[in-house]
Structure formats: structure tokens, C-alpha cells
Coordinates of C-alpha atoms in Angstrom, one line a residue:
X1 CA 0.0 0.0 0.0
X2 CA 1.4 3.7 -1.2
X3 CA 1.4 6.1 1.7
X4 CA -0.2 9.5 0.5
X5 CA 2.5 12.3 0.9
X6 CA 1.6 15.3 3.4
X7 CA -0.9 15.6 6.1
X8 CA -4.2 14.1 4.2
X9 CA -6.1 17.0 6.9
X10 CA -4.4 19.7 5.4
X11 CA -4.5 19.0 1.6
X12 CA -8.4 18.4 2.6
X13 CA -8.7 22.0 4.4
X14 CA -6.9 23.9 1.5
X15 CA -8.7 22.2 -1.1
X16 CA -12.1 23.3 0.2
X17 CA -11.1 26.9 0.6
X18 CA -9.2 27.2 -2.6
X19 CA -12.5 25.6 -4.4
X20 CA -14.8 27.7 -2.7
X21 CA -12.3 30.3 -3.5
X22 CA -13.1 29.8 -7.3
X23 CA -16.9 29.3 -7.0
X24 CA -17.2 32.4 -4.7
X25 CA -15.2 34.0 -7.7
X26 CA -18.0 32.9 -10.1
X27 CA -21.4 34.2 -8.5
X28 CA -19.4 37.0 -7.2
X29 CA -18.2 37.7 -11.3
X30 CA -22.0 37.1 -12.2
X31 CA -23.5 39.7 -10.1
X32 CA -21.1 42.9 -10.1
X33 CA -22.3 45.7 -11.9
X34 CA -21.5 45.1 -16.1
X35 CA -17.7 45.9 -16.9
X36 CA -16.8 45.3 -12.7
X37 CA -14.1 42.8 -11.8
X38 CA -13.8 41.5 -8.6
X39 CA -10.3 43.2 -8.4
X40 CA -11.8 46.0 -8.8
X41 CA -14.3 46.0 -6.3
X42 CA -12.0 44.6 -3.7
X43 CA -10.1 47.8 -4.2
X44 CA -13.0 50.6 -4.3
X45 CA -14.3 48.3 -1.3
X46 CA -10.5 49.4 0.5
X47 CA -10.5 52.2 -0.5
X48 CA -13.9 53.1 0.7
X49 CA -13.2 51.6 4.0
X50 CA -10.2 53.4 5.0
X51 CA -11.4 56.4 3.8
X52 CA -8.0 58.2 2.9
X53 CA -5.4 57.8 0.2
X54 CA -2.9 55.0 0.0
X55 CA -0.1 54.7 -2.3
X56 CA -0.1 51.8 -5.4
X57 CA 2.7 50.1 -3.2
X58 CA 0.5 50.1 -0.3
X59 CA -2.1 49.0 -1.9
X60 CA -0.6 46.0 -4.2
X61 CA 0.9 45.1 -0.6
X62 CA -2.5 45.2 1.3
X63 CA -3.5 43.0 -1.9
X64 CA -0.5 40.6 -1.9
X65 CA -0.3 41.4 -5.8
X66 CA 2.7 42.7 -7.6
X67 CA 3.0 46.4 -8.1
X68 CA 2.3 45.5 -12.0
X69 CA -0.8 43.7 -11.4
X70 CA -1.9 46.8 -8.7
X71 CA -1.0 49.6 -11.4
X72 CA -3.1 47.4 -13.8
X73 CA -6.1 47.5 -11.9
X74 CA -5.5 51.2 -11.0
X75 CA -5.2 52.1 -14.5
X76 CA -8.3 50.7 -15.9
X77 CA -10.6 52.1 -12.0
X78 CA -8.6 55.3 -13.4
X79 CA -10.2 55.3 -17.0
X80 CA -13.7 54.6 -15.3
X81 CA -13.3 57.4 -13.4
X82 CA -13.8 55.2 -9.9
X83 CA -10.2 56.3 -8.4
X84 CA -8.3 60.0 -8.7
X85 CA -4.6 59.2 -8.6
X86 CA -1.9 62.3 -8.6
X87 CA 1.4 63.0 -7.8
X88 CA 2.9 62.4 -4.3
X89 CA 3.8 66.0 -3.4
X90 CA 6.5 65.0 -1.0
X91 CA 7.9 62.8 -3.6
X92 CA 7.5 63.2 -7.2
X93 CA 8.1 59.2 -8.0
X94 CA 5.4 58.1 -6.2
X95 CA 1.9 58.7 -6.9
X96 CA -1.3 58.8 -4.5
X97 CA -4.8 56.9 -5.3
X98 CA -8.3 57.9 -3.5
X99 CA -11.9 56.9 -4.4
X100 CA -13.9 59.1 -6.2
X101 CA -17.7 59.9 -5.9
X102 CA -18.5 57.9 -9.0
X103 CA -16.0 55.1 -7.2
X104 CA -18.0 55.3 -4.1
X105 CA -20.9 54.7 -6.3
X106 CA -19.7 51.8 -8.4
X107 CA -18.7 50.3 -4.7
X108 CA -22.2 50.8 -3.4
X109 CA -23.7 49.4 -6.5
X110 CA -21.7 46.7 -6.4
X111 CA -22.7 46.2 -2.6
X112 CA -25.9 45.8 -3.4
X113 CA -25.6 43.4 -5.9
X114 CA -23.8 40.9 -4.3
X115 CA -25.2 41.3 -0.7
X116 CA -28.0 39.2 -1.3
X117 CA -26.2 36.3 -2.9
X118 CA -23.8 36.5 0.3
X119 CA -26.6 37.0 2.9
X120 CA -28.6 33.9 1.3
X121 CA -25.3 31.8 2.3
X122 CA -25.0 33.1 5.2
X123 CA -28.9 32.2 6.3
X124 CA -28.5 28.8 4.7
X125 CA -25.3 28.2 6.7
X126 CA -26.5 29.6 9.7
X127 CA -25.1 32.7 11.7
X128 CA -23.5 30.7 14.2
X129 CA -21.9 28.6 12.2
X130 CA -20.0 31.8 10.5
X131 CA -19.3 33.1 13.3
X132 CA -17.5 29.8 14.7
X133 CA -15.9 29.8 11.3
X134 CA -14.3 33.1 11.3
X135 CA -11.9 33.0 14.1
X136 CA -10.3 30.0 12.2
X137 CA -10.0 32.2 8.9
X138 CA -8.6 34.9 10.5
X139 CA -5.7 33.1 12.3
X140 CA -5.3 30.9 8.4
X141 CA -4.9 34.7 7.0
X142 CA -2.7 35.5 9.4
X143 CA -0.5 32.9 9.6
X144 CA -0.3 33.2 6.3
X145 CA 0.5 36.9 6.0
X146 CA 3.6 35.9 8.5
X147 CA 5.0 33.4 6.3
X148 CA 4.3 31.0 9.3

């Protein structure tokens, strides 16, 4: 009999969340406002949220993307007219990004499109259980953001 390499628990835990990863991607892709990407949302979302300017860097690193894949996204929220991004004043190579009021808009849309696909799941899976499940999340990301 061949032994299976690694711990048979863990390949189990990160295959469930890396497959309800992708289907979460899917509905989520289905009910965003036309021409939204979930990239972009999860950006107008932060930005929204922290309610100040951040930098691309900051940003691609509160992302865990690559600068390139960050100014991508940027670019094209730029061109929609959902971010304002200008020059850092205190340093001319870096540039600053903030949310504009047709970006808060797109964000709320976008809101209120997908809230009743995630509050269905949430009734169907019960509150407690979510709420049991997200300490264990949390510490996952977090270990994870460590490099642990």
C-alpha cells in the first residue's frame, strides 16, 4: 500500500477553501455591476473603507499582488473614473490613489448586488456557524501573512 505524501487534513482543508475560492469567484463575477471585476471592487471596497489615500505600493501590498498587477487595476478604475490618482507631493516618483464619488458609487452598486447572494449563504449556513468559522479564517490569513 502507497502512503499519501503530506498531512491528508491539510491538503483536505486547502482544497475546500481554494475551491470555494473559485466558485465564490463565479457568482461574485456574475453579479457585479457590467464591466466590474472583482479586483476592482475589492479595491474601491479598501479604499472606501479606509477612507484616505494610499499609495499603489500600499495597496498592491494590502492585496498581496505585484506592483504591475496593482497599477493594472488602477489604471483601468482610473479610466472609469472610480479612483483619482496624482502625484505624491512630497515625492514626485510616487503617486497617491483615492476613491472618487463615481468610485464610491460603483462600490455601493456593487454592494448591493452581491449582498443578497452572500446574505442567502450566510442564512442557509446559519449565523453561528460563520461566526464559529471566522476566528479559524482569520488566524489561516494571518498565519499566512507571517510566512508562518
Amino acid at each position: 500500500m502507497t502512503e499519501k505524501p503530506g498531512n491528508p487534513l491539510a491538503v483536505t482543508l486547502f482544497s475546500e477553501i481554494l475551491t470555494n475560492e473559485q466558485l465564490i469567484r463565479n457568482k461574485l463575477s456574475r453579479v457585479l455591476p457590467k464591466g466590474m471585476e472583482i479586483s476592482h471592487f475589492s479595491v474601491l471596497n479598501h479604499l472606501a473603507r479606509i477612507g484616505g489615500e494610499r499609495s499603489p505600493a500600499q495597496l498592491a501590498k494590502s492585496f498581496h499582488v505585484t506592483r504591475g498587477a496593482m497599477t493594472n487595476t488602477l489604471g483601468k478604475l482610473e479610466w472609469a473614473g472610480y479612483v483619482h490618482i496624482r502625484p505624491d507631493w512630497d515625492d514626485a516618483r510616487r503617486k497617491m490613489v483615492t476613491i472618487s464619488p463615481a468610485g464610491r458609487q460603483a462600490r455601493d452598486a456593487a454592494i448591493s448586488a452581491i449582498s443578497p447572494l452572500i446574505s442567502e449563504l450566510v442564512d442557509e449556513l446559519g449565523e453561528d456557524k460563520v461566526r464559529a468559522t471566522l476566528p479559524v479564517l482569520r488566524e489561516l490569513r494571518t498565519k499566512m501573512e507571517s510566512g508562518s
